Short mmCIF file of C-alpha atoms in Angstrom, two decimals:
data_model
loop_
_atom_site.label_atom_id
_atom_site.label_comp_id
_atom_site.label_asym_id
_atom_site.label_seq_id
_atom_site.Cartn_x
_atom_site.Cartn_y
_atom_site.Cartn_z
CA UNK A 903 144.22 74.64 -139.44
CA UNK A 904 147.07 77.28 -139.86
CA UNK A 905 146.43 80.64 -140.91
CA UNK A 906 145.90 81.92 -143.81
CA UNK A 907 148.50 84.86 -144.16
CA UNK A 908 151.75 84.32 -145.74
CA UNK A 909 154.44 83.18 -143.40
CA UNK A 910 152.54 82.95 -140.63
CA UNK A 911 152.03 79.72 -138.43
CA UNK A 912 149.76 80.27 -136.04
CA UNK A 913 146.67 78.63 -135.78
CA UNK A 914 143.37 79.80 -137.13
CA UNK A 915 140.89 81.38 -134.59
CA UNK A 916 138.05 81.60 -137.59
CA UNK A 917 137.33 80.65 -140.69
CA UNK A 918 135.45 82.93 -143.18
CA UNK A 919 133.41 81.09 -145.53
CA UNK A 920 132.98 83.99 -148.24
CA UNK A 921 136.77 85.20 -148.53
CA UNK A 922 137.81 81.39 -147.79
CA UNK A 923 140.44 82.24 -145.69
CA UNK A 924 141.72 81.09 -142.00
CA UNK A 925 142.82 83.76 -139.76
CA UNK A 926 144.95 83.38 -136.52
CA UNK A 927 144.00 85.20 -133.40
CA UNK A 928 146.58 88.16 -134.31
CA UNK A 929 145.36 88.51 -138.21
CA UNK A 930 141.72 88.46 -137.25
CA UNK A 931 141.92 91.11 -135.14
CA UNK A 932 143.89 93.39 -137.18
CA UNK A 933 141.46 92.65 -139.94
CA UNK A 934 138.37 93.90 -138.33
CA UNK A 935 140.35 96.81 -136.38
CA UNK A 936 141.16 97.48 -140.00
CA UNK A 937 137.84 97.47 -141.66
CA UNK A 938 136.53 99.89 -138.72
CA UNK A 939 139.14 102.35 -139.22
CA UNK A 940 137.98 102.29 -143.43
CA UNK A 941 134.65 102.42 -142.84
CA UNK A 942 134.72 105.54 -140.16
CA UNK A 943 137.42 107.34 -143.29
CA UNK A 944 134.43 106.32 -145.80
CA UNK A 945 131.59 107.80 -144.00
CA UNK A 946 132.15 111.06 -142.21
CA UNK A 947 135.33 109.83 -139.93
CA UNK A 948 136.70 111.84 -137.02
CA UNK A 949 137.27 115.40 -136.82
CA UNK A 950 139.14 117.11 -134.44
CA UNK A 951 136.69 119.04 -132.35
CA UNK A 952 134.37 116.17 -132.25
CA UNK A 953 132.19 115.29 -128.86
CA UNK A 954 130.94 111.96 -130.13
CA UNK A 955 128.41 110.03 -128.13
CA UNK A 956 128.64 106.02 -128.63
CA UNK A 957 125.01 104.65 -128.75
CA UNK A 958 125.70 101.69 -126.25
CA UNK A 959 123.58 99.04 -124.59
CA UNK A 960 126.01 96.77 -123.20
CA UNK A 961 125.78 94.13 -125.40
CA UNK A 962 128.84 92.72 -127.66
CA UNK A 963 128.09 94.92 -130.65
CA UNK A 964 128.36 98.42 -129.22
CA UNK A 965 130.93 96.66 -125.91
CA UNK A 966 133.12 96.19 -129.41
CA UNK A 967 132.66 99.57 -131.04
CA UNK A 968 133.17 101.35 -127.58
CA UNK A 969 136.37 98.83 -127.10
CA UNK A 970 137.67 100.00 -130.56
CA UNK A 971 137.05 103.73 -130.57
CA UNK A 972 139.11 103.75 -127.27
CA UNK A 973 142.08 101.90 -128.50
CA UNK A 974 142.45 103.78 -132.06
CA UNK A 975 141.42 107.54 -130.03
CA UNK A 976 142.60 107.12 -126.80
CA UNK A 977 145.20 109.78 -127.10
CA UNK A 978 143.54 112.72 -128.91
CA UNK A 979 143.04 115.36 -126.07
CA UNK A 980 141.29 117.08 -129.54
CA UNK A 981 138.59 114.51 -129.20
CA UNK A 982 135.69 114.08 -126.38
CA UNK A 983 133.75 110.57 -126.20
CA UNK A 984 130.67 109.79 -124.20
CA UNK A 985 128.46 106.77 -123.59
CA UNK A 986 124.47 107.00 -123.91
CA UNK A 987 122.93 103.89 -122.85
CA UNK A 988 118.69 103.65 -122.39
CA UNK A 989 116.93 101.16 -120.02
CA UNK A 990 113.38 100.61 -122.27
CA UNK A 991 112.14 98.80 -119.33
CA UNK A 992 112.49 95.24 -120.37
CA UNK A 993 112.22 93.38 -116.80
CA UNK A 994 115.08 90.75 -116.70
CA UNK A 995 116.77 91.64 -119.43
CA UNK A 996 118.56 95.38 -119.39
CA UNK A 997 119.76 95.17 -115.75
CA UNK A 998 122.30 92.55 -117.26
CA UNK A 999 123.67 94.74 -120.52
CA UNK A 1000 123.48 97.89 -118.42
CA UNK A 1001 125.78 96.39 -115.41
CA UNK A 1002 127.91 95.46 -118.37
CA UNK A 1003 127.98 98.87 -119.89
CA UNK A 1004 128.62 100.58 -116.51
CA UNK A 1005 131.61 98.18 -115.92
CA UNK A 1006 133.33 98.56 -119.53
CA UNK A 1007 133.44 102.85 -119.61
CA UNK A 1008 134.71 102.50 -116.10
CA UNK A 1009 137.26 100.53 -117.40
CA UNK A 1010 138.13 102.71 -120.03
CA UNK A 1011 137.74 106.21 -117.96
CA UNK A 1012 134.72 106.89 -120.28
CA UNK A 1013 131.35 109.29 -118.99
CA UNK A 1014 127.95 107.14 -119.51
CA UNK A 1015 124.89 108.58 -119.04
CA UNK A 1016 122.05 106.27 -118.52
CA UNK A 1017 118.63 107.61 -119.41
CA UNK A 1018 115.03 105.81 -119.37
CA UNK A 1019 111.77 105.17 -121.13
CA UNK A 1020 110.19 105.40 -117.66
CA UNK A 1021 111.65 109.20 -117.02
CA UNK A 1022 111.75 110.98 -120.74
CA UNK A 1023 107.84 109.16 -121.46
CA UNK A 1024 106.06 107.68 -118.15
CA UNK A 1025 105.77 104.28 -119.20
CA UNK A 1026 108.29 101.91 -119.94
CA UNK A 1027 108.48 99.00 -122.88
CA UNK A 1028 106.91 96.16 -121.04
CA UNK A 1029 104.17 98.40 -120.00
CA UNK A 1030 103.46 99.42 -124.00
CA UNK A 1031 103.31 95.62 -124.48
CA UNK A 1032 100.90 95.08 -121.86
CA UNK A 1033 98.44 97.19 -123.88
CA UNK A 1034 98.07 94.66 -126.64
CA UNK A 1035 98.98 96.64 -129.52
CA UNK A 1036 99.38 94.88 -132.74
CA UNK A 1037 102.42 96.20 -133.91
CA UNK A 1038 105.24 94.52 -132.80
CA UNK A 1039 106.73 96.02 -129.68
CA UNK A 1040 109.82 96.19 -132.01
CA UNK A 1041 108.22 99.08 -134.01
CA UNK A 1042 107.83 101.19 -130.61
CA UNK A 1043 111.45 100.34 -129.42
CA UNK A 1044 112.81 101.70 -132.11
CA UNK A 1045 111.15 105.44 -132.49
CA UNK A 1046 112.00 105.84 -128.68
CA UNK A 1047 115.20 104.81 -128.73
CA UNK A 1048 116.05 106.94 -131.43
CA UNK A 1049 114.59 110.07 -130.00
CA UNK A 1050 116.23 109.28 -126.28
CA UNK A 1051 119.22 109.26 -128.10
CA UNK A 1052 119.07 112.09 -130.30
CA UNK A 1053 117.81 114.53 -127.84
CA UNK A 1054 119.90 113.58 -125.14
CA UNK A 1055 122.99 113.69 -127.95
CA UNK A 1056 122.04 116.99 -128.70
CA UNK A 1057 122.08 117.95 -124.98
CA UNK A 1058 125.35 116.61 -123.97
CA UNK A 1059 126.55 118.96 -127.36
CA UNK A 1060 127.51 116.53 -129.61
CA UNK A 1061 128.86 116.33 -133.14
CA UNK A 1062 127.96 113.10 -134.05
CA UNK A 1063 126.35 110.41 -132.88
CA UNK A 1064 128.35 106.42 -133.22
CA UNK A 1065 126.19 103.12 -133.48
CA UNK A 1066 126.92 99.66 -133.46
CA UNK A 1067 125.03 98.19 -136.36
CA UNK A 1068 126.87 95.47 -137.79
CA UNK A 1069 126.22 93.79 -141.80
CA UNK A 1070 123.58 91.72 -140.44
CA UNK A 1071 121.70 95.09 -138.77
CA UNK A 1072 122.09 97.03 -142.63
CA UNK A 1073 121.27 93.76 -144.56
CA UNK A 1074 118.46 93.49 -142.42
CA UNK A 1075 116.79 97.34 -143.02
CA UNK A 1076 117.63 96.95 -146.87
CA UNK A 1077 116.01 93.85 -147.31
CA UNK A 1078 112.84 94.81 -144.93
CA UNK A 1079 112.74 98.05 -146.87
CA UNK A 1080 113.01 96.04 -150.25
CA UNK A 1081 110.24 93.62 -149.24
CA UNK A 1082 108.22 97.17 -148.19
CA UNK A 1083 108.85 98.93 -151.35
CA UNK A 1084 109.96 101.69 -149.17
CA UNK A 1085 112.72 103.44 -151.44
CA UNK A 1086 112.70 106.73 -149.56
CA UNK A 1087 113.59 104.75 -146.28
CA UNK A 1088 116.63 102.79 -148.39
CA UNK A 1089 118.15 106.46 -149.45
CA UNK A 1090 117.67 107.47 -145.84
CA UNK A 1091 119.51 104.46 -144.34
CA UNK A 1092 122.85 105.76 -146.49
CA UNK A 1093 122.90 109.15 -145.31
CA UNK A 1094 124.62 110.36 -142.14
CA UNK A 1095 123.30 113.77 -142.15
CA UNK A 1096 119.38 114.48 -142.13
CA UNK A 1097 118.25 118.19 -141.24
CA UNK A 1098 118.37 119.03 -137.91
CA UNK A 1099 119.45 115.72 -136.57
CA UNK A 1100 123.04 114.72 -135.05
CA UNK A 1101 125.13 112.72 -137.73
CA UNK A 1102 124.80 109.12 -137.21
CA UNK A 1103 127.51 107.08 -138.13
CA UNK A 1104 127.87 103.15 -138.48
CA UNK A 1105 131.37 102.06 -137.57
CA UNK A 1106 130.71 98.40 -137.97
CA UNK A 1107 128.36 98.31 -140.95
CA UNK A 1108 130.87 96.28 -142.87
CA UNK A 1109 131.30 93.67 -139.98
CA UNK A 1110 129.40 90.48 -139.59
CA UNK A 1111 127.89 89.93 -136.53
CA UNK A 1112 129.17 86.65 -135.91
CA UNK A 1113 132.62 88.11 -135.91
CA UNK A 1114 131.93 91.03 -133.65
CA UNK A 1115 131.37 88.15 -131.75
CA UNK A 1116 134.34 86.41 -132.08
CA UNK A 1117 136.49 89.85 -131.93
CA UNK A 1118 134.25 90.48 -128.25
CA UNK A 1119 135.36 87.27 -127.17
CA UNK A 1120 139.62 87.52 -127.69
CA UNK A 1121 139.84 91.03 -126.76
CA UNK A 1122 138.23 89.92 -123.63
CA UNK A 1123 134.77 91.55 -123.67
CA UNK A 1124 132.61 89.81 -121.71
CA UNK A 1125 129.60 87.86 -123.81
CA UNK A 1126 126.26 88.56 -122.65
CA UNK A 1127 123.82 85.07 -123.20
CA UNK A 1128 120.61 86.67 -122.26
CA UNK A 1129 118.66 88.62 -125.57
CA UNK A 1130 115.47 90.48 -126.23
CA UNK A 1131 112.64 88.56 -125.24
CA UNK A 1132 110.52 90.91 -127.68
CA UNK A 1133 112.77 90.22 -130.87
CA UNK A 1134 111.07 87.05 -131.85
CA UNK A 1135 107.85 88.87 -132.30
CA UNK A 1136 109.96 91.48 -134.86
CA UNK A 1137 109.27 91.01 -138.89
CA UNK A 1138 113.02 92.04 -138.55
CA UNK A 1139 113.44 88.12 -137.04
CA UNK A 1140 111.72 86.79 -139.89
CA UNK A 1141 114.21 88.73 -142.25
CA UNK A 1142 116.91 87.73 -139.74
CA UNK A 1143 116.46 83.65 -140.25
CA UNK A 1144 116.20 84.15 -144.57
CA UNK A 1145 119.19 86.12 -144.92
CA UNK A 1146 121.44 83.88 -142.14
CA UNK A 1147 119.71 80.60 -144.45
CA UNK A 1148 120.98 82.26 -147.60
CA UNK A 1149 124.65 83.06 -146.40
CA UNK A 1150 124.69 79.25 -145.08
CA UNK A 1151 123.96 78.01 -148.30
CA UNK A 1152 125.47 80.77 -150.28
CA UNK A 1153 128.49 82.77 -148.12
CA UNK A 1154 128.55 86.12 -149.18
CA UNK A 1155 125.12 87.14 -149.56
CA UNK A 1156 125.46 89.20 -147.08
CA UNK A 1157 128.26 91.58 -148.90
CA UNK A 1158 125.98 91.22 -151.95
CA UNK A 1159 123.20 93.05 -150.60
CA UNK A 1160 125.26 95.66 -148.88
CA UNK A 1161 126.73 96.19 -152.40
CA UNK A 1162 124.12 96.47 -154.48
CA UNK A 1163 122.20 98.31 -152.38
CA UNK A 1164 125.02 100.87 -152.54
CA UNK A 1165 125.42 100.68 -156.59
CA UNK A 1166 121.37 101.04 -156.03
CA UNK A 1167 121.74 104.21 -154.31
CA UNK A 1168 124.07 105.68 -156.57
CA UNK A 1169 121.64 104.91 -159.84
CA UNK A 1170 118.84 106.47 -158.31
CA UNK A 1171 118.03 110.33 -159.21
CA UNK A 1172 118.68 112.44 -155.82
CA UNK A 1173 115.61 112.31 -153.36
CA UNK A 1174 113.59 115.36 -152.97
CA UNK A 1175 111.89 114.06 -149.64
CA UNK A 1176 114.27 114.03 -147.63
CA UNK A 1177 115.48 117.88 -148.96
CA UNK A 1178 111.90 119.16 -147.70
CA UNK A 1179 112.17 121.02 -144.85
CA UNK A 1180 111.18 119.07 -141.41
CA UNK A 1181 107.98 120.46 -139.91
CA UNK A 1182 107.98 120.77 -136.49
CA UNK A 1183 105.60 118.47 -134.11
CA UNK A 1184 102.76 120.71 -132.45
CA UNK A 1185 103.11 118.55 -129.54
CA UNK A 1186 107.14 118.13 -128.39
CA UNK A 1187 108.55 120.60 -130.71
CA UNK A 1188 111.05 118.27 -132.40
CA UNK A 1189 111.32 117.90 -135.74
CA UNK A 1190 109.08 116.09 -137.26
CA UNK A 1191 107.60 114.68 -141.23
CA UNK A 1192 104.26 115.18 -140.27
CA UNK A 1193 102.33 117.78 -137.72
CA UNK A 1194 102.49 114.78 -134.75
CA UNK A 1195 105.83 113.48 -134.35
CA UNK A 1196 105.76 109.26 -133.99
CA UNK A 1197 106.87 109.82 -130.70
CA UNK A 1198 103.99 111.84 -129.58
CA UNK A 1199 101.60 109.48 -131.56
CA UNK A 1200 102.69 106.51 -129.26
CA UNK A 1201 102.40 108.38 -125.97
CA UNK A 1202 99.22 109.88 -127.31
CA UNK A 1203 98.16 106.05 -127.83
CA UNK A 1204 99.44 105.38 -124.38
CA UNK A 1205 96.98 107.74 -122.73
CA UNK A 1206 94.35 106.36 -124.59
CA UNK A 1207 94.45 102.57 -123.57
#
């Protein structure tokens, strides 16, 4: 099959089943490159000044962000980017994405600083799952991650702080937080600045994850096999299956959600939770809803088992 775009010959690399169209190796990647650069003008962009630190675990998603912010910034001397990439501890699975992330920002000149669930809390993932909680170790994962991050972000002194959740990562929150009834979660998962936390911003919220993929793959990132043993246990898997079933039957879903949940957000009347001030945890000092930060109530449940 031939591509697609007018006058062009080559053949088709992929074929998207909601827009219908074939793309050839050149057109695909110049469409994605060109749905990053939108998305980074839509949400907060680039500013010149900026230390950004790329969230980045070695796998395709952030390998494709980091591959991307490189080729559109490599020449702005205004412009520092680092790499912050946490081992949780999962034995036989982050030695391989953690080699891989070492590799790439030596290819591209770029610092990475590595940081652990072992060093910042004393215990690692696996050992948290060894304890028999009933939340899924998921639920832990995340609230770590995100504090190993921020801190260390806030250390290294920078502006903002670049994920690589793709359509399939936002689709995923919206509809969990849907299925929760969680509205004040939905309004924060569309804002970029919270309080006293770094700006997070989401690059490749627009991009399927399939075609991260496929992007990975012809710029010549290398494709990692192995995943997350844990992320079958996840209610976030469960989520993951219905919405892939729906976009096989019905292509587009995807887009759908991401949309209305946008015309959603801009119905609603502003939040006033999120415009409380943070209290700050009696424990760690961070910033914090409640008097004991989640962090501190996991180590605290560590100690105690």
């Amino acid at each position: 099959m031939q591509c697609s775009r007018r006058g062009c010959n080559r053949p088709a690399v992929i074929y998207q089943r909601y827009s219908g169209l074939h793309l050839c190796e050149k057109h695909f990647i110049e469409y994605i490159e060109r749905k990053v650069k939108k998305e980074l003008r839509r949400q907060m962009g680039v500013e010149s000044g900026d230390r950004i630190a790329v969230a980045l675990s070695g796998g395709k998603d952030s390998s494709a962000l980091i591959y991307m912010l490189n080729k559109f910034f490599h020449d702005r001397r205004d412009l520092q980017f680092v790499a912050i990439a946490v081992d949780e501890g999962i034995k036989g699975f982050r030695k391989l994405t953690l080699d891989n992330a070492e590799k790439l920002t030596n290819k591209l000149n770029m610092k990475l600083f590595t940081y652990s669930f072992a060093h910042e809390f004393g215990f690692t993932l696996d050992d948290i799952v060894s304890r028999g909680f009933e939340q899924a170790p998921c639920t832990f994962c995340g609230v770590l991650r995100r504090r190993v991050i921020e801190r260390k972000a806030k250390e290294l002194g920078s502006t903002k702080v670049f994920t690589a959740h793709n359509l399939d990562d936002e689709v995923q929150t919206i509809m969990i937080n849907y299925i929760r009834g969680d509205i004040e979660r939905l309004r924060r998962l569309n804002m970029h600045r919270i309080d006293e936390f770094v700006p997070r911003i989401k690059p490749l919220r627009s991009i399927p994850e399939k075609e991260i993929a496929v992007y990975a793959y012809l710029v010549g990132l290398p494709l990692l096999t192995a995943h997350c043993p844990y992320a079958k246990l996840s209610f976030r898997f469960s989520v993951k299956r219905m919405l892939n079933e729906f976009e096989m039957r019905h292509p587009g879903t995807k887009y759908s959600l991401l949309r209305g949940y946008e015309h959603l957000m801009e119905l609603l009347p502003p939040s006033t939770e999120h415009q409380r001030r943070l209290l700050t945890c009696e424990r760690c000092g961070e910033a914090s809803a409640s008097k004991l930060c989640k962090v501190c109530e996991i180590i605290a449940r560590m100690k105690m088992h």
